[in-house]
PDB file of N, CA and C in Angstrom:
ATOM      1  N   UNK Q   6      -7.623  54.625 292.614  1.00 66.00           N
ATOM      2  CA  UNK Q   6      -6.417  54.520 291.818  1.00 66.00           C
ATOM      3  C   UNK Q   6      -5.707  55.865 291.804  1.00 66.00           C
ATOM      4  N   UNK Q   7      -4.436  55.911 292.197  1.00 67.00           N
ATOM      5  CA  UNK Q   7      -3.716  57.179 292.181  1.00 67.00           C
ATOM      6  C   UNK Q   7      -3.551  57.710 290.760  1.00 67.00           C
ATOM      7  N   UNK Q   8      -3.751  59.004 290.607  1.00 70.00           N
ATOM      8  CA  UNK Q   8      -3.604  59.643 289.302  1.00 70.00           C
ATOM      9  C   UNK Q   8      -2.862  60.958 289.486  1.00 70.00           C
ATOM     10  N   UNK Q   9      -1.991  61.256 288.525  1.00 66.00           N
ATOM     11  CA  UNK Q   9      -1.230  62.495 288.579  1.00 66.00           C
ATOM     12  C   UNK Q   9      -2.082  63.624 288.035  1.00 66.00           C
ATOM     13  N   UNK Q  10      -2.378  64.603 288.878  1.00 68.00           N
ATOM     14  CA  UNK Q  10      -3.153  65.781 288.491  1.00 68.00           C
ATOM     15  C   UNK Q  10      -2.283  66.998 288.730  1.00 68.00           C
ATOM     16  N   UNK Q  11      -1.726  67.552 287.686  1.00 65.00           N
ATOM     17  CA  UNK Q  11      -0.843  68.700 287.850  1.00 65.00           C
ATOM     18  C   UNK Q  11       0.458  68.263 288.490  1.00 65.00           C
ATOM     19  N   UNK Q  12       0.806  68.861 289.622  1.00 66.00           N
ATOM     20  CA  UNK Q  12       2.029  68.515 290.328  1.00 66.00           C
ATOM     21  C   UNK Q  12       1.756  67.670 291.563  1.00 66.00           C
ATOM     22  N   UNK Q  13       0.584  67.061 291.670  1.00 70.00           N
ATOM     23  CA  UNK Q  13       0.203  66.347 292.874  1.00 70.00           C
ATOM     24  C   UNK Q  13      -0.491  65.047 292.503  1.00 70.00           C
ATOM     25  N   UNK Q  14      -0.278  64.013 293.302  1.00 63.00           N
ATOM     26  CA  UNK Q  14      -1.002  62.769 293.117  1.00 63.00           C
ATOM     27  C   UNK Q  14      -2.327  62.862 293.856  1.00 63.00           C
ATOM     28  N   UNK Q  15      -3.388  62.464 293.215  1.00 67.00           N
ATOM     29  CA  UNK Q  15      -4.715  62.460 293.817  1.00 67.00           C
ATOM     30  C   UNK Q  15      -5.184  61.016 293.966  1.00 67.00           C
ATOM     31  N   UNK Q  16      -5.795  60.703 295.100  1.00 66.00           N
ATOM     32  CA  UNK Q  16      -6.389  59.386 295.301  1.00 66.00           C
ATOM     33  C   UNK Q  16      -5.423  58.321 295.770  1.00 66.00           C
ATOM     34  N   UNK Q  17      -4.234  58.679 296.179  1.00 65.00           N
ATOM     35  CA  UNK Q  17      -3.270  57.697 296.661  1.00 65.00           C
ATOM     36  C   UNK Q  17      -3.430  57.436 298.144  1.00 65.00           C
ATOM     37  N   UNK Q  18      -2.460  56.789 298.709  1.00 73.00           N
ATOM     38  CA  UNK Q  18      -2.483  56.481 300.134  1.00 73.00           C
ATOM     39  C   UNK Q  18      -2.119  57.734 300.930  1.00 73.00           C
ATOM     40  N   UNK Q  19      -2.717  57.870 302.071  1.00 75.00           N
ATOM     41  CA  UNK Q  19      -2.350  58.982 302.950  1.00 75.00           C
ATOM     42  C   UNK Q  19      -1.631  58.413 304.171  1.00 75.00           C
ATOM     43  N   UNK Q  20      -0.508  59.007 304.497  1.00 79.00           N
ATOM     44  CA  UNK Q  20       0.289  58.558 305.635  1.00 79.00           C
ATOM     45  C   UNK Q  20       0.060  59.536 306.771  1.00 79.00           C
ATOM     46  N   UNK Q  21      -0.377  59.010 307.902  1.00 84.00           N
ATOM     47  CA  UNK Q  21      -0.694  59.886 309.024  1.00 84.00           C
ATOM     48  C   UNK Q  21       0.584  60.248 309.781  1.00 84.00           C
ATOM     49  N   UNK Q  22       0.603  61.390 310.439  1.00 85.00           N
ATOM     50  CA  UNK Q  22       1.823  61.854 311.125  1.00 85.00           C
ATOM     51  C   UNK Q  22       2.322  60.914 312.223  1.00 85.00           C
ATOM     52  N   UNK Q  23       1.438  60.187 312.862  1.00 85.00           N
ATOM     53  CA  UNK Q  23       1.864  59.262 313.910  1.00 85.00           C
ATOM     54  C   UNK Q  23       2.744  58.155 313.347  1.00 85.00           C
ATOM     55  N   UNK Q  24       2.380  57.670 312.161  1.00 86.00           N
ATOM     56  CA  UNK Q  24       3.176  56.621 311.525  1.00 86.00           C
ATOM     57  C   UNK Q  24       4.539  57.161 311.108  1.00 86.00           C
ATOM     58  N   UNK Q  25       4.586  58.392 310.622  1.00 88.00           N
ATOM     59  CA  UNK Q  25       5.856  59.004 310.237  1.00 88.00           C
ATOM     60  C   UNK Q  25       6.748  59.170 311.467  1.00 88.00           C
ATOM     61  N   UNK Q  26       6.176  59.595 312.590  1.00 89.00           N
ATOM     62  CA  UNK Q  26       6.949  59.742 313.826  1.00 89.00           C
ATOM     63  C   UNK Q  26       7.504  58.394 314.279  1.00 89.00           C
ATOM     64  N   UNK Q  27       6.693  57.356 314.184  1.00 91.00           N
ATOM     65  CA  UNK Q  27       7.127  56.015 314.549  1.00 91.00           C
ATOM     66  C   UNK Q  27       8.249  55.549 313.629  1.00 91.00           C
ATOM     67  N   UNK Q  28       8.114  55.805 312.350  1.00 92.00           N
ATOM     68  CA  UNK Q  28       9.117  55.397 311.375  1.00 92.00           C
ATOM     69  C   UNK Q  28      10.442  56.124 311.597  1.00 92.00           C
ATOM     70  N   UNK Q  29      10.385  57.426 311.833  1.00 94.00           N
ATOM     71  CA  UNK Q  29      11.611  58.198 312.069  1.00 94.00           C
ATOM     72  C   UNK Q  29      12.314  57.726 313.338  1.00 94.00           C
ATOM     73  N   UNK Q  30      11.551  57.471 314.383  1.00 93.00           N
ATOM     74  CA  UNK Q  30      12.153  56.996 315.635  1.00 93.00           C
ATOM     75  C   UNK Q  30      12.831  55.643 315.444  1.00 93.00           C
ATOM     76  N   UNK Q  31      12.187  54.748 314.731  1.00 94.00           N
ATOM     77  CA  UNK Q  31      12.757  53.421 314.499  1.00 94.00           C
ATOM     78  C   UNK Q  31      14.009  53.505 313.631  1.00 94.00           C
ATOM     79  N   UNK Q  32      13.987  54.355 312.626  1.00 96.00           N
ATOM     80  CA  UNK Q  32      15.148  54.514 311.745  1.00 96.00           C
ATOM     81  C   UNK Q  32      16.328  55.103 312.507  1.00 96.00           C
ATOM     82  N   UNK Q  33      16.092  56.136 313.295  1.00 97.00           N
ATOM     83  CA  UNK Q  33      17.179  56.773 314.039  1.00 97.00           C
ATOM     84  C   UNK Q  33      17.766  55.816 315.085  1.00 97.00           C
ATOM     85  N   UNK Q  34      16.917  55.067 315.752  1.00 96.00           N
ATOM     86  CA  UNK Q  34      17.365  54.117 316.773  1.00 96.00           C
ATOM     87  C   UNK Q  34      18.248  53.033 316.147  1.00 96.00           C
ATOM     88  N   UNK Q  35      17.797  52.481 315.029  1.00 97.00           N
ATOM     89  CA  UNK Q  35      18.537  51.403 314.388  1.00 97.00           C
ATOM     90  C   UNK Q  35      19.795  51.919 313.708  1.00 97.00           C
ATOM     91  N   UNK Q  36      19.734  53.102 313.114  1.00 97.00           N
ATOM     92  CA  UNK Q  36      20.895  53.656 312.415  1.00 97.00           C
ATOM     93  C   UNK Q  36      22.064  53.876 313.365  1.00 97.00           C
ATOM     94  N   UNK Q  37      21.783  54.268 314.589  1.00 97.00           N
ATOM     95  CA  UNK Q  37      22.860  54.472 315.560  1.00 97.00           C
ATOM     96  C   UNK Q  37      23.575  53.156 315.867  1.00 97.00           C
ATOM     97  N   UNK Q  38      22.833  52.093 316.031  1.00 97.00           N
ATOM     98  CA  UNK Q  38      23.449  50.797 316.304  1.00 97.00           C
ATOM     99  C   UNK Q  38      24.245  50.297 315.104  1.00 97.00           C
ATOM    100  N   UNK Q  39      23.690  50.438 313.903  1.00 98.00           N
ATOM    101  CA  UNK Q  39      24.384  49.960 312.709  1.00 98.00           C
ATOM    102  C   UNK Q  39      25.656  50.765 312.464  1.00 98.00           C
ATOM    103  N   UNK Q  40      25.601  52.072 312.683  1.00 98.00           N
ATOM    104  CA  UNK Q  40      26.800  52.898 312.515  1.00 98.00           C
ATOM    105  C   UNK Q  40      27.896  52.468 313.483  1.00 98.00           C
ATOM    106  N   UNK Q  41      27.527  52.156 314.697  1.00 98.00           N
ATOM    107  CA  UNK Q  41      28.514  51.711 315.688  1.00 98.00           C
ATOM    108  C   UNK Q  41      29.093  50.353 315.311  1.00 98.00           C
ATOM    109  N   UNK Q  42      28.281  49.471 314.764  1.00 98.00           N
ATOM    110  CA  UNK Q  42      28.768  48.158 314.335  1.00 98.00           C
ATOM    111  C   UNK Q  42      29.784  48.312 313.211  1.00 98.00           C
ATOM    112  N   UNK Q  43      29.474  49.149 312.229  1.00 98.00           N
ATOM    113  CA  UNK Q  43      30.388  49.355 311.103  1.00 98.00           C
ATOM    114  C   UNK Q  43      31.668  50.041 311.577  1.00 98.00           C
ATOM    115  N   UNK Q  44      31.545  51.039 312.444  1.00 98.00           N
ATOM    116  CA  UNK Q  44      32.718  51.747 312.954  1.00 98.00           C
ATOM    117  C   UNK Q  44      33.652  50.800 313.698  1.00 98.00           C
ATOM    118  N   UNK Q  45      33.085  49.985 314.570  1.00 97.00           N
ATOM    119  CA  UNK Q  45      33.928  49.067 315.334  1.00 97.00           C
ATOM    120  C   UNK Q  45      34.536  47.992 314.440  1.00 97.00           C
ATOM    121  N   UNK Q  46      33.816  47.582 313.408  1.00 97.00           N
ATOM    122  CA  UNK Q  46      34.373  46.601 312.477  1.00 97.00           C
ATOM    123  C   UNK Q  46      35.560  47.146 311.714  1.00 97.00           C
ATOM    124  N   UNK Q  47      35.472  48.404 311.282  1.00 97.00           N
ATOM    125  CA  UNK Q  47      36.589  49.016 310.558  1.00 97.00           C
ATOM    126  C   UNK Q  47      37.767  49.250 311.497  1.00 97.00           C
ATOM    127  N   UNK Q  48      37.493  49.642 312.728  1.00 97.00           N
ATOM    128  CA  UNK Q  48      38.580  49.864 313.681  1.00 97.00           C
ATOM    129  C   UNK Q  48      39.233  48.565 314.148  1.00 97.00           C
ATOM    130  N   UNK Q  49      38.577  47.443 313.928  1.00 96.00           N
ATOM    131  CA  UNK Q  49      39.164  46.170 314.346  1.00 96.00           C
ATOM    132  C   UNK Q  49      40.316  45.744 313.445  1.00 96.00           C
ATOM    133  N   UNK Q  50      40.399  46.324 312.249  1.00 96.00           N
ATOM    134  CA  UNK Q  50      41.499  46.003 311.345  1.00 96.00           C
ATOM    135  C   UNK Q  50      42.747  46.739 311.837  1.00 96.00           C
ATOM    136  N   UNK Q  51      43.824  46.010 311.958  1.00 96.00           N
ATOM    137  CA  UNK Q  51      45.071  46.573 312.472  1.00 96.00           C
ATOM    138  C   UNK Q  51      45.574  47.711 311.583  1.00 96.00           C
ATOM    139  N   UNK Q  52      46.088  48.747 312.227  1.00 96.00           N
ATOM    140  CA  UNK Q  52      46.620  49.890 311.488  1.00 96.00           C
ATOM    141  C   UNK Q  52      47.829  49.479 310.647  1.00 96.00           C
ATOM    142  N   UNK Q  53      48.533  48.450 311.087  1.00 96.00           N
ATOM    143  CA  UNK Q  53      49.670  47.938 310.327  1.00 96.00           C
ATOM    144  C   UNK Q  53      49.269  47.405 308.965  1.00 96.00           C
ATOM    145  N   UNK Q  54      48.042  46.882 308.870  1.00 96.00           N
ATOM    146  CA  UNK Q  54      47.559  46.385 307.580  1.00 96.00           C
ATOM    147  C   UNK Q  54      47.441  47.517 306.562  1.00 96.00           C
ATOM    148  N   UNK Q  55      46.881  48.638 307.004  1.00 95.00           N
ATOM    149  CA  UNK Q  55      46.731  49.774 306.084  1.00 95.00           C
ATOM    150  C   UNK Q  55      48.088  50.389 305.750  1.00 95.00           C
ATOM    151  N   UNK Q  56      48.999  50.424 306.724  1.00 96.00           N
ATOM    152  CA  UNK Q  56      50.336  50.945 306.452  1.00 96.00           C
ATOM    153  C   UNK Q  56      51.085  50.053 305.468  1.00 96.00           C
ATOM    154  N   UNK Q  57      50.928  48.745 305.595  1.00 97.00           N
ATOM    155  CA  UNK Q  57      51.592  47.822 304.676  1.00 97.00           C
ATOM    156  C   UNK Q  57      51.046  47.980 303.261  1.00 97.00           C
ATOM    157  N   UNK Q  58      49.740  48.149 303.148  1.00 96.00           N
ATOM    158  CA  UNK Q  58      49.144  48.339 301.822  1.00 96.00           C
ATOM    159  C   UNK Q  58      49.590  49.660 301.210  1.00 96.00           C
ATOM    160  N   UNK Q  59      49.692  50.701 302.030  1.00 95.00           N
ATOM    161  CA  UNK Q  59      50.170  51.992 301.529  1.00 95.00           C
ATOM    162  C   UNK Q  59      51.638  51.899 301.125  1.00 95.00           C
ATOM    163  N   UNK Q  60      52.420  51.101 301.840  1.00 97.00           N
ATOM    164  CA  UNK Q  60      53.830  50.929 301.499  1.00 97.00           C
ATOM    165  C   UNK Q  60      53.996  50.214 300.164  1.00 97.00           C
ATOM    166  N   UNK Q  61      53.010  49.407 299.806  1.00 96.00           N
ATOM    167  CA  UNK Q  61      53.047  48.740 298.507  1.00 96.00           C
ATOM    168  C   UNK Q  61      52.623  49.659 297.372  1.00 96.00           C
ATOM    169  N   UNK Q  62      52.175  50.865 297.716  1.00 96.00           N
ATOM    170  CA  UNK Q  62      51.814  51.837 296.688  1.00 96.00           C
ATOM    171  C   UNK Q  62      50.334  51.900 296.376  1.00 96.00           C
ATOM    172  N   UNK Q  63      49.503  51.279 297.182  1.00 96.00           N
ATOM    173  CA  UNK Q  63      48.060  51.333 296.935  1.00 96.00           C
ATOM    174  C   UNK Q  63      47.496  52.672 297.379  1.00 96.00           C
ATOM    175  N   UNK Q  64      46.546  53.167 296.603  1.00 97.00           N
ATOM    176  CA  UNK Q  64      45.861  54.399 296.993  1.00 97.00           C
ATOM    177  C   UNK Q  64      44.871  54.079 298.111  1.00 97.00           C
ATOM    178  N   UNK Q  65      44.375  55.134 298.770  1.00 95.00           N
ATOM    179  CA  UNK Q  65      43.496  54.966 299.934  1.00 95.00           C
ATOM    180  C   UNK Q  65      42.237  54.174 299.584  1.00 95.00           C
ATOM    181  N   UNK Q  66      41.642  54.448 298.423  1.00 96.00           N
ATOM    182  CA  UNK Q  66      40.423  53.733 298.018  1.00 96.00           C
ATOM    183  C   UNK Q  66      40.707  52.248 297.805  1.00 96.00           C
ATOM    184  N   UNK Q  67      41.844  51.947 297.192  1.00 97.00           N
ATOM    185  CA  UNK Q  67      42.203  50.549 296.963  1.00 97.00           C
ATOM    186  C   UNK Q  67      42.529  49.841 298.286  1.00 97.00           C
ATOM    187  N   UNK Q  68      43.132  50.576 299.205  1.00 97.00           N
ATOM    188  CA  UNK Q  68      43.420  50.002 300.527  1.00 97.00           C
ATOM    189  C   UNK Q  68      42.117  49.611 301.207  1.00 97.00           C
ATOM    190  N   UNK Q  69      41.125  50.501 301.149  1.00 96.00           N
ATOM    191  CA  UNK Q  69      39.831  50.181 301.757  1.00 96.00           C
ATOM    192  C   UNK Q  69      39.188  48.985 301.080  1.00 96.00           C
ATOM    193  N   UNK Q  70      39.170  48.976 299.740  1.00 96.00           N
ATOM    194  CA  UNK Q  70      38.478  47.914 299.006  1.00 96.00           C
ATOM    195  C   UNK Q  70      39.174  46.561 299.103  1.00 96.00           C
ATOM    196  N   UNK Q  71      40.494  46.560 299.113  1.00 96.00           N
ATOM    197  CA  UNK Q  71      41.225  45.294 299.053  1.00 96.00           C
ATOM    198  C   UNK Q  71      41.709  44.776 300.407  1.00 96.00           C
ATOM    199  N   UNK Q  72      41.872  45.673 301.385  1.00 97.00           N
ATOM    200  CA  UNK Q  72      42.465  45.249 302.657  1.00 97.00           C
ATOM    201  C   UNK Q  72      41.498  45.421 303.825  1.00 97.00           C
ATOM    202  N   UNK Q  73      41.002  46.635 304.016  1.00 97.00           N
ATOM    203  CA  UNK Q  73      40.251  46.940 305.234  1.00 97.00           C
ATOM    204  C   UNK Q  73      38.865  46.308 305.217  1.00 97.00           C
ATOM    205  N   UNK Q  74      38.085  46.559 304.173  1.00 97.00           N
ATOM    206  CA  UNK Q  74      36.693  46.086 304.155  1.00 97.00           C
ATOM    207  C   UNK Q  74      36.586  44.558 304.192  1.00 97.00           C
ATOM    208  N   UNK Q  75      37.388  43.798 303.414  1.00 97.00           N
ATOM    209  CA  UNK Q  75      37.263  42.336 303.535  1.00 97.00           C
ATOM    210  C   UNK Q  75      37.553  41.809 304.941  1.00 97.00           C
ATOM    211  N   UNK Q  76      38.528  42.404 305.627  1.00 97.00           N
ATOM    212  CA  UNK Q  76      38.824  41.952 306.986  1.00 97.00           C
ATOM    213  C   UNK Q  76      37.776  42.436 307.981  1.00 97.00           C
ATOM    214  N   UNK Q  77      37.236  43.622 307.733  1.00 98.00           N
ATOM    215  CA  UNK Q  77      36.224  44.163 308.646  1.00 98.00           C
ATOM    216  C   UNK Q  77      34.896  43.424 308.512  1.00 98.00           C
ATOM    217  N   UNK Q  78      34.597  42.912 307.337  1.00 97.00           N
ATOM    218  CA  UNK Q  78      33.303  42.256 307.124  1.00 97.00           C
ATOM    219  C   UNK Q  78      33.123  41.033 308.016  1.00 97.00           C
ATOM    220  N   UNK Q  79      34.201  40.325 308.293  1.00 96.00           N
ATOM    221  CA  UNK Q  79      34.049  39.147 309.164  1.00 96.00           C
ATOM    222  C   UNK Q  79      33.721  39.544 310.595  1.00 96.00           C
ATOM    223  N   UNK Q  80      34.044  40.773 310.976  1.00 97.00           N
ATOM    224  CA  UNK Q  80      33.683  41.275 312.300  1.00 97.00           C
ATOM    225  C   UNK Q  80      32.300  41.922 312.263  1.00 97.00           C
ATOM    226  N   UNK Q  81      31.940  42.519 311.131  1.00 98.00           N
ATOM    227  CA  UNK Q  81      30.693  43.275 311.019  1.00 98.00           C
ATOM    228  C   UNK Q  81      29.474  42.368 310.852  1.00 98.00           C
ATOM    229  N   UNK Q  82      29.593  41.309 310.079  1.00 98.00           N
ATOM    230  CA  UNK Q  82      28.418  40.520 309.674  1.00 98.00           C
ATOM    231  C   UNK Q  82      27.641  39.908 310.847  1.00 98.00           C
ATOM    232  N   UNK Q  83      28.260  39.248 311.839  1.00 98.00           N
ATOM    233  CA  UNK Q  83      27.437  38.655 312.910  1.00 98.00           C
ATOM    234  C   UNK Q  83      26.585  39.655 313.698  1.00 98.00           C
ATOM    235  N   UNK Q  84      27.154  40.770 314.206  1.00 98.00           N
ATOM    236  CA  UNK Q  84      26.274  41.697 314.933  1.00 98.00           C
ATOM    237  C   UNK Q  84      25.300  42.436 314.022  1.00 98.00           C
ATOM    238  N   UNK Q  85      25.677  42.623 312.754  1.00 98.00           N
ATOM    239  CA  UNK Q  85      24.766  43.287 311.828  1.00 98.00           C
ATOM    240  C   UNK Q  85      23.552  42.408 311.539  1.00 98.00           C
ATOM    241  N   UNK Q  86      23.774  41.109 311.452  1.00 98.00           N
ATOM    242  CA  UNK Q  86      22.655  40.183 311.279  1.00 98.00           C
ATOM    243  C   UNK Q  86      21.720  40.246 312.479  1.00 98.00           C
ATOM    244  N   UNK Q  87      22.286  40.274 313.665  1.00 97.00           N
ATOM    245  CA  UNK Q  87      21.463  40.388 314.870  1.00 97.00           C
ATOM    246  C   UNK Q  87      20.693  41.700 314.896  1.00 97.00           C
ATOM    247  N   UNK Q  88      21.331  42.771 314.443  1.00 97.00           N
ATOM    248  CA  UNK Q  88      20.658  44.069 314.453  1.00 97.00           C
ATOM    249  C   UNK Q  88      19.501  44.096 313.461  1.00 97.00           C
ATOM    250  N   UNK Q  89      19.661  43.463 312.308  1.00 96.00           N
ATOM    251  CA  UNK Q  89      18.553  43.409 311.348  1.00 96.00           C
ATOM    252  C   UNK Q  89      17.399  42.561 311.888  1.00 96.00           C
ATOM    253  N   UNK Q  90      17.721  41.510 312.626  1.00 97.00           N
ATOM    254  CA  UNK Q  90      16.658  40.732 313.263  1.00 97.00           C
ATOM    255  C   UNK Q  90      15.958  41.554 314.340  1.00 97.00           C
ATOM    256  N   UNK Q  91      16.725  42.351 315.088  1.00 96.00           N
ATOM    257  CA  UNK Q  91      16.123  43.249 316.078  1.00 96.00           C
ATOM    258  C   UNK Q  91      15.249  44.297 315.413  1.00 96.00           C
ATOM    259  N   UNK Q  92      15.656  44.772 314.248  1.00 95.00           N
ATOM    260  CA  UNK Q  92      14.843  45.747 313.521  1.00 95.00           C
ATOM    261  C   UNK Q  92      13.496  45.144 313.139  1.00 95.00           C
ATOM    262  N   UNK Q  93      13.505  43.900 312.689  1.00 95.00           N
ATOM    263  CA  UNK Q  93      12.250  43.223 312.358  1.00 95.00           C
ATOM    264  C   UNK Q  93      11.367  43.089 313.590  1.00 95.00           C
ATOM    265  N   UNK Q  94      11.970  42.682 314.694  1.00 95.00           N
ATOM    266  CA  UNK Q  94      11.217  42.543 315.943  1.00 95.00           C
ATOM    267  C   UNK Q  94      10.688  43.889 316.431  1.00 95.00           C
ATOM    268  N   UNK Q  95      11.554  44.901 316.428  1.00 92.00           N
ATOM    269  CA  UNK Q  95      11.152  46.216 316.931  1.00 92.00           C
ATOM    270  C   UNK Q  95      10.082  46.867 316.069  1.00 92.00           C
ATOM    271  N   UNK Q  96      10.140  46.646 314.759  1.00 92.00           N
ATOM    272  CA  UNK Q  96       9.119  47.256 313.900  1.00 92.00           C
ATOM    273  C   UNK Q  96       7.755  46.626 314.142  1.00 92.00           C
ATOM    274  N   UNK Q  97       7.716  45.318 314.353  1.00 91.00           N
ATOM    275  CA  UNK Q  97       6.422  44.695 314.631  1.00 91.00           C
ATOM    276  C   UNK Q  97       5.901  45.102 316.009  1.00 91.00           C
ATOM    277  N   UNK Q  98       6.804  45.211 316.989  1.00 89.00           N
ATOM    278  CA  UNK Q  98       6.378  45.672 318.311  1.00 89.00           C
ATOM    279  C   UNK Q  98       5.916  47.122 318.281  1.00 89.00           C
ATOM    280  N   UNK Q  99       6.604  47.943 317.510  1.00 87.00           N
ATOM    281  CA  UNK Q  99       6.248  49.360 317.446  1.00 87.00           C
ATOM    282  C   UNK Q  99       4.880  49.555 316.808  1.00 87.00           C
ATOM    283  N   UNK Q 100       4.589  48.806 315.757  1.00 86.00           N
ATOM    284  CA  UNK Q 100       3.281  48.970 315.121  1.00 86.00           C
ATOM    285  C   UNK Q 100       2.170  48.358 315.961  1.00 86.00           C
ATOM    286  N   UNK Q 101       2.473  47.303 316.702  1.00 88.00           N
ATOM    287  CA  UNK Q 101       1.431  46.668 317.506  1.00 88.00           C
ATOM    288  C   UNK Q 101       1.167  47.401 318.818  1.00 88.00           C
ATOM    289  N   UNK Q 102       2.213  47.932 319.441  1.00 84.00           N
ATOM    290  CA  UNK Q 102       2.058  48.535 320.763  1.00 84.00           C
ATOM    291  C   UNK Q 102       2.145  50.057 320.715  1.00 84.00           C
ATOM    292  N   UNK Q 103       3.191  50.573 320.087  1.00 75.00           N
ATOM    293  CA  UNK Q 103       3.419  52.012 320.108  1.00 75.00           C
ATOM    294  C   UNK Q 103       2.522  52.807 319.189  1.00 75.00           C
ATOM    295  N   UNK Q 104       2.167  52.235 318.055  1.00 73.00           N
ATOM    296  CA  UNK Q 104       1.379  52.966 317.065  1.00 73.00           C
ATOM    297  C   UNK Q 104      -0.009  53.359 317.574  1.00 73.00           C
ATOM    298  N   UNK Q 105      -0.751  52.459 318.222  1.00 76.00           N
ATOM    299  CA  UNK Q 105      -2.067  52.879 318.735  1.00 76.00           C
ATOM    300  C   UNK Q 105      -1.979  53.928 319.846  1.00 76.00           C
ATOM    301  N   UNK Q 106      -0.869  53.952 320.593  1.00 71.00           N
ATOM    302  CA  UNK Q 106      -0.724  54.925 321.677  1.00 71.00           C
ATOM    303  C   UNK Q 106      -0.466  56.332 321.174  1.00 71.00           C
ATOM    304  N   UNK Q 107       0.077  56.454 319.962  1.00 64.00           N
ATOM    305  CA  UNK Q 107       0.345  57.783 319.422  1.00 64.00           C
ATOM    306  C   UNK Q 107      -0.965  58.406 319.015  1.00 64.00           C
TER     307      UNK Q 107
END
């Protein structure tokens, strides 16, 4: 049972460096794909939409919340769903195949 002794937990789980390396690699790999999906989704919204919202007097934050993000979400959701499924697949493959090799 983990117990707090001073400034350190004693008796808890220990995470080995190989698992941390595997986790960091998986996070960095997936984060790059997700960032690209979000970037392309936001860029898919026409610049005229943001200009029209600004012409109506909306501030930049309101333009994003009311105009850009709702339109971008319909472009973002399908590939983002696929990427999360790939993350599930890749994490199981990484622990089954890559983890013992480290």
